[in-house]
Coordinates of C-alpha atoms in Angstrom, one line a residue:
Chain A
M1042 CA 131.6 -138.2 -23.0
S1043 CA 134.7 -137.7 -20.9
T1044 CA 133.1 -136.1 -17.9
V1045 CA 130.5 -137.8 -15.8
R1046 CA 132.8 -140.6 -14.6
G1047 CA 134.3 -138.4 -11.9
V1048 CA 131.1 -138.3 -10.0
D1049 CA 130.2 -142.0 -9.6
L1050 CA 133.8 -143.1 -8.8
P1051 CA 134.0 -144.2 -5.2
F1052 CA 137.1 -142.2 -4.3
G1053 CA 135.3 -141.0 -1.2
R1054 CA 136.9 -137.6 -1.1
F1055 CA 134.0 -135.4 -2.0
D1056 CA 135.5 -132.4 -0.3
E1057 CA 138.7 -132.7 -2.3
R1058 CA 136.7 -133.0 -5.5
R1059 CA 134.9 -129.7 -4.5
L1060 CA 138.2 -128.1 -3.9
V1061 CA 139.5 -129.0 -7.3
L1062 CA 136.2 -127.8 -8.8
L1063 CA 136.6 -124.5 -7.0
L1064 CA 140.3 -124.1 -8.0
C1065 CA 139.3 -124.7 -11.7
F1066 CA 136.4 -122.4 -11.9
L1067 CA 136.7 -119.7 -9.3
P1068 CA 139.7 -117.9 -10.9
L1069 CA 138.2 -118.3 -14.3
G1070 CA 134.8 -116.8 -13.2
V1071 CA 136.4 -113.9 -11.4
F1072 CA 138.7 -113.2 -14.3
F1073 CA 136.0 -113.2 -16.9
A1074 CA 133.8 -111.1 -14.7
V1075 CA 136.5 -108.5 -14.0
V1076 CA 138.0 -108.1 -17.5
W1077 CA 135.1 -109.0 -19.8
L1078 CA 131.7 -108.9 -18.3
V1079 CA 132.1 -105.7 -16.1
P1080 CA 133.9 -103.7 -18.8
V1081 CA 131.5 -104.6 -21.6
L1082 CA 128.4 -103.9 -19.5
Y1083 CA 130.0 -100.7 -18.1
A1084 CA 130.8 -99.5 -21.7
L1085 CA 127.2 -100.3 -22.8
G1086 CA 126.0 -98.3 -19.9
M1087 CA 128.4 -95.5 -20.5
S1088 CA 127.3 -95.2 -24.1
L1089 CA 123.9 -93.9 -22.9
F1090 CA 125.4 -90.9 -21.2
D1091 CA 126.8 -87.6 -22.4
E1092 CA 130.3 -87.0 -21.0
P1093 CA 130.2 -90.1 -18.8
T1094 CA 133.5 -89.1 -17.2
G1095 CA 132.5 -85.6 -16.2
G1096 CA 129.0 -84.3 -15.4
A1097 CA 127.2 -87.4 -16.7
Q1098 CA 123.9 -86.7 -18.3
F1099 CA 121.6 -89.5 -19.5
V1100 CA 120.9 -89.1 -23.2
G1101 CA 119.6 -92.6 -23.9
P1102 CA 120.3 -93.6 -27.5
G1103 CA 121.5 -90.1 -28.3
N1104 CA 125.1 -91.0 -28.8
Y1105 CA 124.2 -93.8 -31.1
I1106 CA 121.9 -91.5 -33.2
D1107 CA 124.7 -88.9 -33.3
L1108 CA 127.2 -91.4 -34.6
L1109 CA 124.9 -93.1 -37.1
T1110 CA 123.8 -89.8 -38.6
A1111 CA 127.3 -88.3 -38.7
G1112 CA 128.5 -88.0 -42.3
E1113 CA 131.7 -89.9 -41.5
F1114 CA 130.0 -93.1 -40.3
G1115 CA 129.3 -94.5 -43.7
Y1116 CA 132.8 -93.6 -45.0
F1117 CA 134.6 -95.2 -42.0
L1118 CA 132.4 -98.3 -42.2
W1119 CA 133.2 -98.6 -45.9
N1120 CA 137.0 -98.2 -45.1
S1121 CA 136.7 -101.0 -42.5
V1122 CA 134.9 -103.3 -45.0
L1123 CA 137.4 -102.4 -47.7
Y1124 CA 140.3 -103.1 -45.5
A1125 CA 138.9 -106.3 -44.0
G1126 CA 137.8 -107.6 -47.4
S1127 CA 140.9 -106.9 -49.3
T1128 CA 143.4 -108.1 -46.7
T1129 CA 141.3 -111.3 -46.1
A1130 CA 141.0 -112.0 -49.8
L1131 CA 144.7 -111.4 -50.5
S1132 CA 145.9 -113.3 -47.4
L1133 CA 143.8 -116.2 -48.7
L1134 CA 145.3 -116.0 -52.1
V1135 CA 148.9 -115.8 -50.8
G1136 CA 148.3 -118.5 -48.2
L1137 CA 146.6 -120.8 -50.6
S1138 CA 149.2 -120.6 -53.3
L1139 CA 152.1 -121.1 -50.9
A1140 CA 150.3 -123.9 -49.1
L1141 CA 149.9 -125.7 -52.5
V1142 CA 153.6 -125.2 -53.2
V1143 CA 154.8 -126.4 -49.8
N1144 CA 152.5 -129.4 -50.1
Q1145 CA 154.4 -130.5 -53.2
R1146 CA 157.2 -131.5 -50.8
I1147 CA 159.7 -129.4 -52.8
R1148 CA 163.2 -129.1 -51.7
G1149 CA 163.4 -126.3 -49.0
G1150 CA 159.7 -126.7 -48.2
N1151 CA 160.5 -126.9 -44.5
V1152 CA 162.6 -123.7 -44.7
L1153 CA 159.7 -122.0 -46.4
R1154 CA 157.4 -123.1 -43.6
T1155 CA 159.7 -121.8 -40.9
M1156 CA 160.0 -118.6 -42.8
M1157 CA 156.3 -118.1 -42.9
I1158 CA 156.1 -118.3 -39.1
F1159 CA 158.3 -115.3 -38.7
P1160 CA 156.2 -112.4 -40.1
Y1161 CA 153.4 -113.8 -38.0
L1162 CA 155.3 -113.6 -34.7
L1163 CA 157.0 -110.3 -35.5
P1164 CA 155.4 -107.6 -33.5
T1165 CA 153.2 -105.2 -35.5
L1166 CA 155.4 -102.3 -34.7
V1167 CA 158.5 -104.0 -36.2
V1168 CA 156.5 -104.8 -39.4
I1169 CA 155.4 -101.2 -39.6
F1170 CA 158.9 -99.9 -39.2
M1171 CA 160.1 -102.2 -42.0
W1172 CA 157.4 -101.2 -44.4
R1173 CA 157.6 -97.5 -43.6
F1174 CA 161.2 -97.7 -44.5
L1175 CA 160.7 -99.8 -47.6
L1176 CA 158.0 -97.4 -48.9
D1177 CA 159.7 -94.2 -47.7
P1178 CA 159.8 -91.5 -50.3
N1179 CA 163.4 -90.4 -49.5
V1180 CA 165.3 -93.6 -48.5
G1181 CA 162.8 -96.3 -49.4
F1182 CA 164.0 -99.3 -51.3
V1183 CA 160.8 -99.6 -53.3
N1184 CA 160.9 -96.1 -54.6
Q1185 CA 164.6 -96.5 -55.5
L1186 CA 163.8 -99.7 -57.5
L1187 CA 160.8 -98.1 -59.3
E1188 CA 162.9 -95.0 -60.2
N1189 CA 165.9 -97.1 -61.4
W1190 CA 163.6 -99.1 -63.6
G1191 CA 162.1 -95.8 -64.9
L1192 CA 158.6 -96.6 -63.8
I1193 CA 158.1 -93.4 -61.8
A1194 CA 159.7 -90.0 -62.2
E1195 CA 159.1 -88.8 -58.6
P1196 CA 159.3 -90.8 -55.4
I1197 CA 155.9 -91.7 -54.0
A1198 CA 155.1 -91.3 -50.3
F1199 CA 152.8 -94.3 -50.2
F1200 CA 151.6 -94.0 -46.6
S1201 CA 150.8 -90.3 -46.9
T1202 CA 149.1 -90.2 -50.3
T1203 CA 145.3 -90.3 -50.1
G1204 CA 144.8 -92.7 -53.0
L1205 CA 147.6 -95.1 -52.0
A1206 CA 147.7 -95.2 -48.2
M1207 CA 145.0 -97.8 -48.0
A1208 CA 146.8 -100.0 -50.5
A1209 CA 150.1 -99.6 -48.6
V1210 CA 148.4 -100.6 -45.3
V1211 CA 146.7 -103.6 -47.0
V1212 CA 150.1 -104.9 -48.4
T1213 CA 151.7 -104.5 -45.0
S1214 CA 148.8 -106.3 -43.3
V1215 CA 148.9 -109.2 -45.9
W1216 CA 152.7 -109.5 -45.2
K1217 CA 152.0 -110.0 -41.6
F1218 CA 148.8 -112.0 -41.6
G1219 CA 149.1 -114.1 -44.7
S1220 CA 150.6 -117.0 -42.9
F1221 CA 147.4 -117.6 -40.9
A1222 CA 145.7 -118.9 -44.1
F1223 CA 148.9 -120.7 -45.1
F1224 CA 149.2 -122.8 -42.0
I1225 CA 145.5 -123.7 -41.8
L1226 CA 145.3 -124.6 -45.5
L1227 CA 148.6 -126.6 -45.4
A1228 CA 147.3 -128.7 -42.5
R1229 CA 144.1 -129.4 -44.4
L1230 CA 146.1 -130.2 -47.6
Q1231 CA 148.3 -132.7 -45.9
A1232 CA 145.3 -134.5 -44.6
I1233 CA 144.1 -135.3 -48.2
D1234 CA 144.6 -138.9 -49.1
P1235 CA 147.4 -139.0 -51.8
D1236 CA 145.8 -142.0 -53.5
L1237 CA 143.1 -139.8 -54.8
Y1238 CA 145.6 -137.8 -56.8
E1239 CA 147.3 -141.0 -58.0
R1240 CA 144.0 -142.4 -59.2
A1241 CA 143.1 -139.2 -61.0
R1242 CA 146.5 -139.1 -62.7
V1243 CA 146.1 -142.7 -63.9
E1244 CA 142.7 -141.9 -65.3
G1245 CA 144.3 -139.0 -67.2
A1246 CA 142.9 -136.1 -65.3
S1247 CA 144.7 -132.8 -65.9
T1248 CA 146.4 -131.0 -63.0
W1249 CA 143.7 -128.4 -63.1
Q1250 CA 140.9 -131.0 -63.0
A1251 CA 142.6 -132.7 -60.0
F1252 CA 142.8 -129.4 -58.3
R1253 CA 139.2 -128.5 -59.0
D1254 CA 137.7 -131.9 -58.1
I1255 CA 139.9 -133.1 -55.3
T1256 CA 141.8 -130.2 -53.7
L1257 CA 139.1 -127.5 -53.7
P1258 CA 136.2 -129.5 -52.2
N1259 CA 138.5 -130.6 -49.4
L1260 CA 139.6 -127.1 -48.7
R1261 CA 136.1 -125.6 -48.8
G1262 CA 135.4 -125.6 -45.1
A1263 CA 138.8 -124.2 -44.2
I1264 CA 138.5 -121.4 -46.8
L1265 CA 135.1 -120.4 -45.4
I1266 CA 136.5 -120.4 -41.8
I1267 CA 139.4 -118.3 -42.9
L1268 CA 137.2 -115.8 -44.8
L1269 CA 134.9 -115.4 -41.8
V1270 CA 137.3 -115.4 -38.8
R1271 CA 140.2 -113.6 -40.6
G1272 CA 137.6 -111.1 -41.9
I1273 CA 136.3 -110.4 -38.4
W1274 CA 139.8 -109.9 -37.0
M1275 CA 140.8 -107.6 -39.8
F1276 CA 137.6 -105.6 -39.4
N1277 CA 138.6 -105.2 -35.7
K1278 CA 142.3 -104.4 -36.4
F1279 CA 143.6 -101.3 -34.7
D1280 CA 147.3 -101.3 -34.1
I1281 CA 148.6 -102.0 -37.6
I1282 CA 146.6 -99.1 -39.2
Y1283 CA 147.2 -96.8 -36.3
L1284 CA 151.0 -97.3 -36.4
A1285 CA 151.2 -97.1 -40.2
T1286 CA 149.1 -94.0 -40.9
G1287 CA 147.3 -93.0 -37.8
G1288 CA 144.1 -93.2 -39.8
G1289 CA 145.3 -90.5 -42.3
P1290 CA 146.0 -88.9 -44.7
L1291 CA 142.7 -87.0 -44.4
S1292 CA 141.1 -90.1 -42.8
A1293 CA 141.7 -92.1 -45.9
T1294 CA 142.5 -95.1 -43.7
T1295 CA 140.3 -94.4 -40.7
T1296 CA 138.4 -97.5 -39.9
L1297 CA 135.9 -98.0 -37.1
P1298 CA 138.5 -99.1 -34.5
I1299 CA 140.7 -96.1 -35.4
W1300 CA 137.6 -93.9 -35.0
V1301 CA 136.9 -95.4 -31.5
Y1302 CA 140.4 -94.5 -30.4
E1303 CA 140.1 -90.9 -31.9
L1304 CA 136.8 -90.3 -30.2
A1305 CA 138.1 -91.5 -26.8
F1306 CA 141.6 -90.0 -26.7
D1307 CA 141.7 -87.2 -29.2
S1308 CA 138.2 -85.8 -28.8
I1309 CA 137.8 -87.0 -25.1
D1310 CA 134.3 -88.0 -26.0
F1311 CA 133.8 -91.3 -24.1
G1312 CA 130.1 -91.2 -24.6
G1313 CA 130.7 -91.4 -28.4
A1314 CA 133.6 -93.8 -28.1
T1315 CA 131.6 -96.3 -26.0
A1316 CA 128.6 -95.9 -28.3
L1317 CA 130.8 -96.8 -31.3
A1318 CA 132.3 -99.6 -29.4
G1319 CA 128.7 -100.7 -28.7
I1320 CA 127.9 -100.6 -32.4
M1321 CA 131.0 -102.7 -33.1
F1322 CA 130.0 -105.1 -30.4
F1323 CA 126.5 -105.6 -31.9
L1324 CA 128.1 -106.1 -35.4
L1325 CA 130.4 -108.7 -34.0
A1326 CA 127.5 -110.4 -32.1
A1327 CA 125.5 -110.6 -35.3
T1328 CA 128.4 -112.1 -37.2
A1329 CA 129.1 -114.5 -34.4
I1330 CA 125.5 -115.7 -34.4
V1331 CA 125.9 -116.5 -38.1
Y1332 CA 129.3 -118.2 -37.4
F1333 CA 127.9 -120.3 -34.6
H1334 CA 124.9 -121.4 -36.6
A1335 CA 126.8 -122.2 -39.8
F1336 CA 129.9 -123.9 -38.3
Q1337 CA 128.9 -124.9 -34.8
P1338 CA 132.6 -124.5 -33.7
E1339 CA 131.6 -125.3 -30.1
R1340 CA 131.1 -129.0 -31.1
E1341 CA 134.9 -129.3 -31.0
V1342 CA 134.8 -129.1 -27.3
A1343 CA 131.3 -129.3 -25.9
T1344 CA 130.0 -132.6 -27.1
Chain B
M702 CA 160.5 -124.0 -70.7
G703 CA 162.1 -123.4 -74.0
S704 CA 161.4 -126.9 -75.3
R705 CA 158.9 -127.4 -78.1
G706 CA 156.5 -129.0 -75.7
G707 CA 153.6 -127.1 -77.0
I708 CA 153.8 -128.6 -80.4
R709 CA 153.9 -132.2 -79.3
R710 CA 150.5 -133.6 -78.5
E711 CA 150.2 -136.8 -76.6
R712 CA 146.6 -136.0 -76.0
A713 CA 145.5 -137.1 -72.5
A714 CA 141.9 -137.3 -71.6
G715 CA 140.6 -134.0 -70.3
S716 CA 143.4 -131.9 -71.6
I717 CA 145.1 -130.9 -74.8
V718 CA 148.5 -130.7 -73.1
S719 CA 150.4 -133.9 -72.3
Q720 CA 150.7 -135.0 -68.7
R721 CA 154.5 -134.6 -68.9
T722 CA 154.2 -131.0 -70.1
Q723 CA 151.6 -130.4 -67.4
A724 CA 154.0 -131.8 -64.8
R725 CA 156.8 -129.6 -66.1
L726 CA 154.6 -126.5 -66.1
K727 CA 153.4 -127.3 -62.6
R728 CA 157.0 -127.6 -61.3
I729 CA 157.9 -124.2 -62.9
A730 CA 154.8 -122.6 -61.3
V731 CA 155.6 -124.2 -58.0
Y732 CA 159.2 -122.9 -57.9
V733 CA 158.3 -119.4 -59.2
T734 CA 155.6 -119.1 -56.5
A735 CA 158.1 -120.3 -53.8
L736 CA 160.7 -117.8 -55.0
L737 CA 158.3 -114.9 -55.2
V738 CA 156.9 -115.5 -51.7
S739 CA 160.4 -116.0 -50.3
V740 CA 161.5 -112.7 -51.7
F741 CA 158.4 -111.0 -50.4
V742 CA 158.9 -112.4 -46.9
T743 CA 162.6 -112.1 -46.6
V744 CA 163.4 -108.8 -48.2
P745 CA 161.9 -106.6 -45.4
V746 CA 163.6 -108.7 -42.7
Y747 CA 166.9 -108.5 -44.5
V748 CA 166.6 -104.7 -44.9
M749 CA 165.9 -104.4 -41.2
V750 CA 169.1 -106.3 -40.3
A751 CA 171.2 -104.6 -42.9
I752 CA 170.3 -101.1 -41.6
A753 CA 170.5 -102.1 -38.0
I754 CA 174.1 -103.3 -38.1
Q755 CA 175.6 -100.4 -40.2
A756 CA 176.4 -96.9 -39.2
P757 CA 173.8 -94.5 -40.7
S758 CA 176.6 -92.5 -42.4
D759 CA 177.5 -95.7 -44.3
V760 CA 173.9 -96.7 -45.2
F761 CA 172.9 -93.4 -46.6
A762 CA 176.2 -92.4 -48.2
G763 CA 175.8 -91.0 -51.8
G764 CA 172.0 -90.8 -52.3
Q765 CA 171.4 -94.6 -52.6
V766 CA 170.7 -96.9 -49.7
H767 CA 173.5 -99.4 -49.1
L768 CA 172.0 -102.8 -48.4
L769 CA 175.2 -104.9 -48.6
P770 CA 177.0 -104.1 -45.4
D771 CA 180.8 -103.7 -45.6
G772 CA 181.2 -104.3 -41.9
V773 CA 179.3 -104.7 -38.7
T774 CA 179.0 -102.0 -36.0
L775 CA 177.1 -101.8 -32.7
R776 CA 176.9 -98.0 -33.0
N777 CA 173.0 -98.0 -33.3
F778 CA 172.6 -100.2 -30.3
V779 CA 174.9 -98.0 -28.3
V780 CA 172.9 -95.0 -29.2
L781 CA 169.7 -96.8 -28.1
V782 CA 171.2 -97.6 -24.7
T783 CA 172.8 -94.2 -24.0
E784 CA 170.3 -91.8 -25.5
T785 CA 166.9 -93.5 -25.1
S786 CA 165.1 -95.3 -22.3
S787 CA 165.0 -98.5 -24.3
V788 CA 166.5 -100.6 -21.4
R789 CA 163.7 -99.3 -19.2
Y790 CA 161.1 -100.1 -21.9
F791 CA 162.4 -103.6 -22.4
T792 CA 162.3 -104.2 -18.7
N793 CA 158.7 -103.1 -18.6
S794 CA 157.8 -105.3 -21.5
L795 CA 159.5 -108.3 -19.9
I796 CA 157.7 -107.8 -16.6
V797 CA 154.2 -107.6 -18.1
T798 CA 154.8 -110.3 -20.7
A799 CA 156.1 -112.7 -18.1
S800 CA 153.3 -112.1 -15.7
S801 CA 150.5 -112.2 -18.2
T802 CA 151.9 -115.4 -19.8
L803 CA 152.0 -117.0 -16.4
L804 CA 148.5 -115.9 -15.5
S805 CA 146.9 -116.7 -18.9
T806 CA 148.5 -120.2 -19.0
A807 CA 147.5 -121.0 -15.4
L808 CA 143.9 -119.9 -16.1
A809 CA 143.8 -121.9 -19.2
V810 CA 145.2 -125.1 -17.6
A811 CA 142.7 -124.9 -14.7
A812 CA 139.8 -124.1 -17.1
G813 CA 140.7 -126.8 -19.6
Y814 CA 141.0 -129.4 -16.9
G815 CA 137.8 -128.4 -15.2
L816 CA 135.8 -128.1 -18.4
T817 CA 136.7 -131.6 -19.5
R818 CA 136.6 -133.4 -16.2
F819 CA 133.4 -132.1 -14.7
D820 CA 130.0 -132.2 -16.2
F821 CA 127.7 -129.3 -16.1
R822 CA 125.0 -127.6 -18.1
G823 CA 125.7 -124.8 -20.5
K824 CA 129.0 -126.1 -22.0
T825 CA 127.8 -124.9 -25.4
L826 CA 127.3 -121.5 -23.9
A827 CA 130.7 -121.5 -22.3
A828 CA 132.3 -122.5 -25.5
R829 CA 130.6 -119.8 -27.4
A830 CA 131.5 -117.2 -24.8
V831 CA 135.2 -118.2 -25.1
L832 CA 135.1 -118.0 -28.9
F833 CA 133.2 -114.7 -28.8
S834 CA 135.7 -113.1 -26.5
Y835 CA 138.4 -114.5 -28.8
M836 CA 137.0 -112.6 -31.8
F837 CA 136.6 -109.4 -29.8
S838 CA 138.4 -106.2 -30.8
P839 CA 141.1 -105.2 -28.3
I840 CA 140.4 -101.5 -28.8
V841 CA 136.7 -102.0 -28.0
L842 CA 137.7 -103.7 -24.7
A843 CA 140.5 -101.2 -24.1
I844 CA 138.1 -98.2 -23.8
P845 CA 136.0 -99.4 -20.8
L846 CA 139.1 -100.9 -19.2
Y847 CA 140.8 -97.5 -19.5
V848 CA 137.8 -95.8 -17.8
I849 CA 137.7 -98.4 -15.0
F850 CA 141.4 -98.4 -14.4
F851 CA 141.3 -94.6 -14.4
T852 CA 138.5 -94.5 -11.8
L853 CA 140.3 -97.0 -9.6
G854 CA 143.7 -95.2 -10.0
F855 CA 145.3 -98.3 -11.7
L856 CA 146.6 -96.6 -14.8
N857 CA 150.3 -96.8 -15.3
S858 CA 150.7 -100.0 -13.3
Y859 CA 152.0 -103.4 -14.2
F860 CA 149.0 -104.9 -12.6
A861 CA 146.5 -103.1 -14.9
L862 CA 148.5 -103.9 -18.1
T863 CA 148.9 -107.6 -17.0
L864 CA 145.2 -107.9 -16.6
A865 CA 144.5 -106.2 -19.9
L866 CA 146.9 -108.4 -21.8
T867 CA 145.6 -111.5 -20.1
A868 CA 142.1 -110.5 -21.2
I869 CA 143.1 -110.7 -24.8
S870 CA 145.3 -113.8 -24.6
A871 CA 143.3 -116.0 -22.2
P872 CA 140.3 -116.8 -24.5
F873 CA 142.5 -118.6 -27.1
C874 CA 144.6 -120.3 -24.4
I875 CA 141.5 -121.6 -22.7
W876 CA 140.2 -122.9 -26.1
L877 CA 143.5 -124.6 -26.8
M878 CA 143.7 -126.3 -23.4
W879 CA 140.0 -127.3 -23.5
Q880 CA 140.7 -129.1 -26.8
Y881 CA 144.0 -130.5 -25.5
F882 CA 142.6 -132.0 -22.3
Q883 CA 140.0 -133.8 -24.4
T884 CA 142.8 -135.8 -26.0
V885 CA 144.1 -136.8 -22.5
P886 CA 142.2 -139.9 -21.6
I887 CA 140.6 -139.9 -18.2
A888 CA 141.6 -143.5 -17.8
L889 CA 145.1 -142.4 -16.8
E890 CA 143.7 -140.5 -13.8
E891 CA 141.2 -143.2 -12.9
S892 CA 144.0 -145.8 -12.6
A893 CA 145.9 -143.4 -10.3
W894 CA 142.8 -142.9 -8.1
V895 CA 142.3 -146.7 -7.9
R896 CA 145.8 -147.0 -6.7
G897 CA 144.9 -144.5 -3.9
A898 CA 146.4 -141.3 -5.2
S899 CA 144.6 -138.2 -4.2
R900 CA 143.0 -136.0 -6.8
W901 CA 145.6 -133.4 -6.1
R902 CA 148.5 -135.8 -6.6
T903 CA 146.9 -137.1 -9.7
V904 CA 146.8 -133.6 -11.2
R905 CA 150.4 -133.0 -10.3
D906 CA 151.9 -136.3 -11.3
V907 CA 149.7 -137.5 -14.1
V908 CA 147.7 -134.7 -15.7
L909 CA 150.2 -131.9 -15.8
P910 CA 153.1 -134.0 -17.4
V911 CA 150.7 -135.4 -20.0
A912 CA 149.4 -131.9 -20.8
R913 CA 152.8 -130.4 -21.2
P914 CA 152.8 -129.9 -25.0
G915 CA 149.4 -128.3 -24.6
Y916 CA 150.3 -125.7 -22.1
I917 CA 153.6 -124.9 -23.9
S918 CA 151.6 -124.0 -26.9
A919 CA 149.3 -121.9 -24.7
A920 CA 152.2 -120.2 -23.1
I921 CA 153.8 -119.4 -26.5
F922 CA 150.6 -117.9 -27.7
A923 CA 150.1 -115.8 -24.5
F924 CA 153.7 -114.7 -24.8
A925 CA 153.3 -113.6 -28.4
V926 CA 150.2 -111.7 -27.7
A927 CA 151.8 -109.8 -24.8
W928 CA 155.1 -109.1 -26.5
N929 CA 153.3 -108.0 -29.7
D930 CA 150.8 -105.8 -27.9
F931 CA 150.7 -102.1 -28.7
T932 CA 147.0 -101.3 -28.2
M933 CA 146.6 -102.1 -24.5
A934 CA 150.0 -100.7 -23.5
R935 CA 149.2 -97.5 -25.4
V936 CA 145.9 -97.1 -23.6
V937 CA 146.9 -98.2 -20.1
M938 CA 150.4 -96.6 -19.8
S939 CA 150.7 -92.9 -20.2
R940 CA 153.9 -92.1 -18.3
D941 CA 157.1 -92.5 -20.2
E942 CA 158.8 -94.6 -17.6
M943 CA 156.0 -97.2 -17.8
Y944 CA 156.0 -97.6 -21.5
T945 CA 156.6 -101.0 -23.0
I946 CA 159.1 -101.3 -25.7
T947 CA 156.5 -101.3 -28.5
V948 CA 154.9 -98.0 -27.3
G949 CA 158.3 -96.4 -26.4
A950 CA 159.8 -97.3 -29.8
S951 CA 156.7 -96.2 -31.7
L952 CA 157.6 -92.7 -30.7
F953 CA 161.2 -92.9 -31.9
L954 CA 160.6 -91.8 -35.4
D955 CA 159.0 -88.5 -34.2
R956 CA 162.3 -87.6 -32.5
V957 CA 164.9 -85.6 -34.4
S958 CA 167.8 -87.4 -32.7
I959 CA 166.7 -90.9 -33.7
G960 CA 167.0 -92.1 -37.3
W961 CA 166.4 -95.3 -39.2
G962 CA 169.6 -96.9 -37.9
E963 CA 168.4 -96.9 -34.3
T964 CA 164.8 -97.7 -35.3
M965 CA 165.9 -100.8 -37.1
A966 CA 168.3 -101.7 -34.3
V967 CA 165.4 -101.6 -31.8
S968 CA 163.3 -103.6 -34.2
L969 CA 165.9 -106.2 -34.4
L970 CA 166.1 -106.5 -30.6
I971 CA 162.3 -106.8 -30.4
A972 CA 162.4 -109.5 -33.0
I973 CA 164.8 -111.8 -31.1
P974 CA 162.2 -113.6 -28.9
P975 CA 159.8 -114.3 -31.8
F976 CA 162.7 -115.4 -33.9
C977 CA 163.8 -117.9 -31.3
I978 CA 160.3 -119.3 -31.0
A979 CA 160.1 -119.7 -34.8
L980 CA 163.3 -121.6 -34.8
F981 CA 163.1 -123.8 -31.7
L982 CA 159.5 -124.1 -30.7
Q983 CA 157.6 -124.2 -34.0
Q984 CA 156.0 -127.6 -33.5
Y985 CA 154.1 -126.2 -30.5
L986 CA 153.0 -123.2 -32.6
L987 CA 151.8 -125.3 -35.4
Q988 CA 149.7 -127.2 -32.9
G989 CA 148.1 -123.9 -32.1
F990 CA 147.1 -123.5 -35.7
S991 CA 145.7 -126.9 -35.9
V992 CA 143.0 -126.2 -33.3
G993 CA 141.5 -123.3 -35.1
G994 CA 144.2 -120.7 -35.6
L995 CA 146.0 -118.1 -33.6
E996 CA 144.9 -114.5 -33.9

C-alpha cells in the first residue's frame, strides 16, 4: 500500500532512486549472506563430513545417525522440552498475574513496571551470579532462611544436586524472562475497552466471570504467541544454563544447545556438533512453518 | 479480611459472594501479588548491591551473611581494578557493543526504509526470513561462524565479534524499523520532492527525524543484545586480553583470589548501563515490546 508511489512520481532522478535502492539493500544482502546464509549452508555441509576441520571424510548422514541413535539424544531432548516447557509456563503465569495487577492502576503500578524491565535487561551472567549466591550452600540467603525456619537440616547445593539443578535453573530463568510475558500481556490488557467491565459489573457478573468472559478471550492471541515464541527461545537457550550449571551435575541440565557446545569445544567433534545444529535447525524450521501458517506474522509488514 | 463478610449475603447474580466482598478480596489479591513479585524481583538485586559495597570480612562475619550494610567501602572495586583485567574486559565490551549497535541500527534503518518505500516481489518471504533468523539459536549460528572465522584467521578480533553480535541483533532491529517506517506516511516525503528536494535530502531532513523514536528503540535493543552477550564472545574470543566483561567475569568464581565481594562488584558495574536504560529510556523499550517482543 505504501510503496508503488515512488515509481510513477515524476521526480526525474531515476539514477538517484537507484542509488537509494542500492544503499538500502546492498548492505543488507551482503550482511545476511555473510553472517546467515553462508554459515548455515556451510554448517549443513560440514555436518556430512567426519572431522570436517582435519582430514575431512564424507560420511553422508552418518553423523545424524550417530546422534539420533546415541543413548543421550532422547534424554537431552527431554531436558530441552522440560526446560522450555516449564520456564514458558511459569513465565506466563508470573507475567499474567502481574499484568493483571498493574492493569488495576494500583498505587505504585508504574514503579512495578519499571522494576520488571530491570531483570530483563540485566545481563545473564549477572543474573546467574545473583542466583548462585542466593542458592549457595555455604553463604546462600535461601539456605539460611530455610534453616532458620527449621525446614531443612542440612544446606542444599541447589545447582549441583541432580534432582534440583533443573528446578534451580528454571527459577533463575523465570526471574530473568518473566517480564517478556508481562509486557506483552499488559499492552493487550490496556487495549481492552473498560466499558465492557463496567457493563458486566452493572449486570452483576462476578469478578471471575468478568475475567473468564472478557479478559481471557482478549488475551488468547497474545498467550498463544507467548507460548510459541517464548517456547522456541527457551528451547534454544544456551548461556543461562551453561553459566548456571554447565549442563551438570551428571548432565542433569544438559539440553540440546549445551550438547552442541560440548560436542564442538569439549569433544572437538565438529561433524557431530554441526549435525546436531542441523537437527535443531530442522526442528526450528518445522515450528516456524506452524507459526507462519497459524499466525501469519508477516502480515504486520508485508501487506 | 477479618470482617464477617462471609456471613453477609447480598446475593448478586452469578455469585454467592456480594460484589463488595468480591471487590475487597480482589484488592487483597492484587496487593499480595504485587508484594510477592516485588520481593521476588528486588531481593536478588538488593543482595548484589549489599555484597558489592561491603568488605567481605564484614559480610561473612560470624557465620551469617550480613545484608544490612553498616558502611560503604570501595574495597571490592579496588581489588577488581588492581588484581584483575576488568578494565581491559570492559574496554573490549564497550568497543564491540558500540560498533555492533551502530552497524545493526544502520542496517535496520536502511532496510526498513527500503522495504517500505520500494515495491518488489517476495516481501512475505523476506518477512519470514527476518522472523526465522530472529528465532534462531545463537549457539547454532556460533558453531559455523567459529569454523569460518578460524579458517580466515579472524578469531580474537573485534571485527569478528562485531559481526557475530550484529548477526543476532539485526533481525529484530530490522523487524522493528520495518514496522516503524510503515507508520511514517510517505506523503511527507512526497511533499518534499514536489518542492524540489532530492531523495537524499528528503531522507536526511524528513525521514530520519521522523523515524527517530524507531531507531532509538532499535539501538537500545542492539545495545542490550551485545552488552548481554556471553555465547558469541565465548566462542569467538579465546585469548584473555580479548575477553569481553561477561566472559572475563564468568571465570572469576573459579579463581581462589576472587570471592563473592568482587563478583558482586563486577556485577554491579555490568548492571549500570541496563539500569540507566530502564530508568531513562523505558518508553522506547516498551515500544519494542509492542511490536512483537524483544528476545
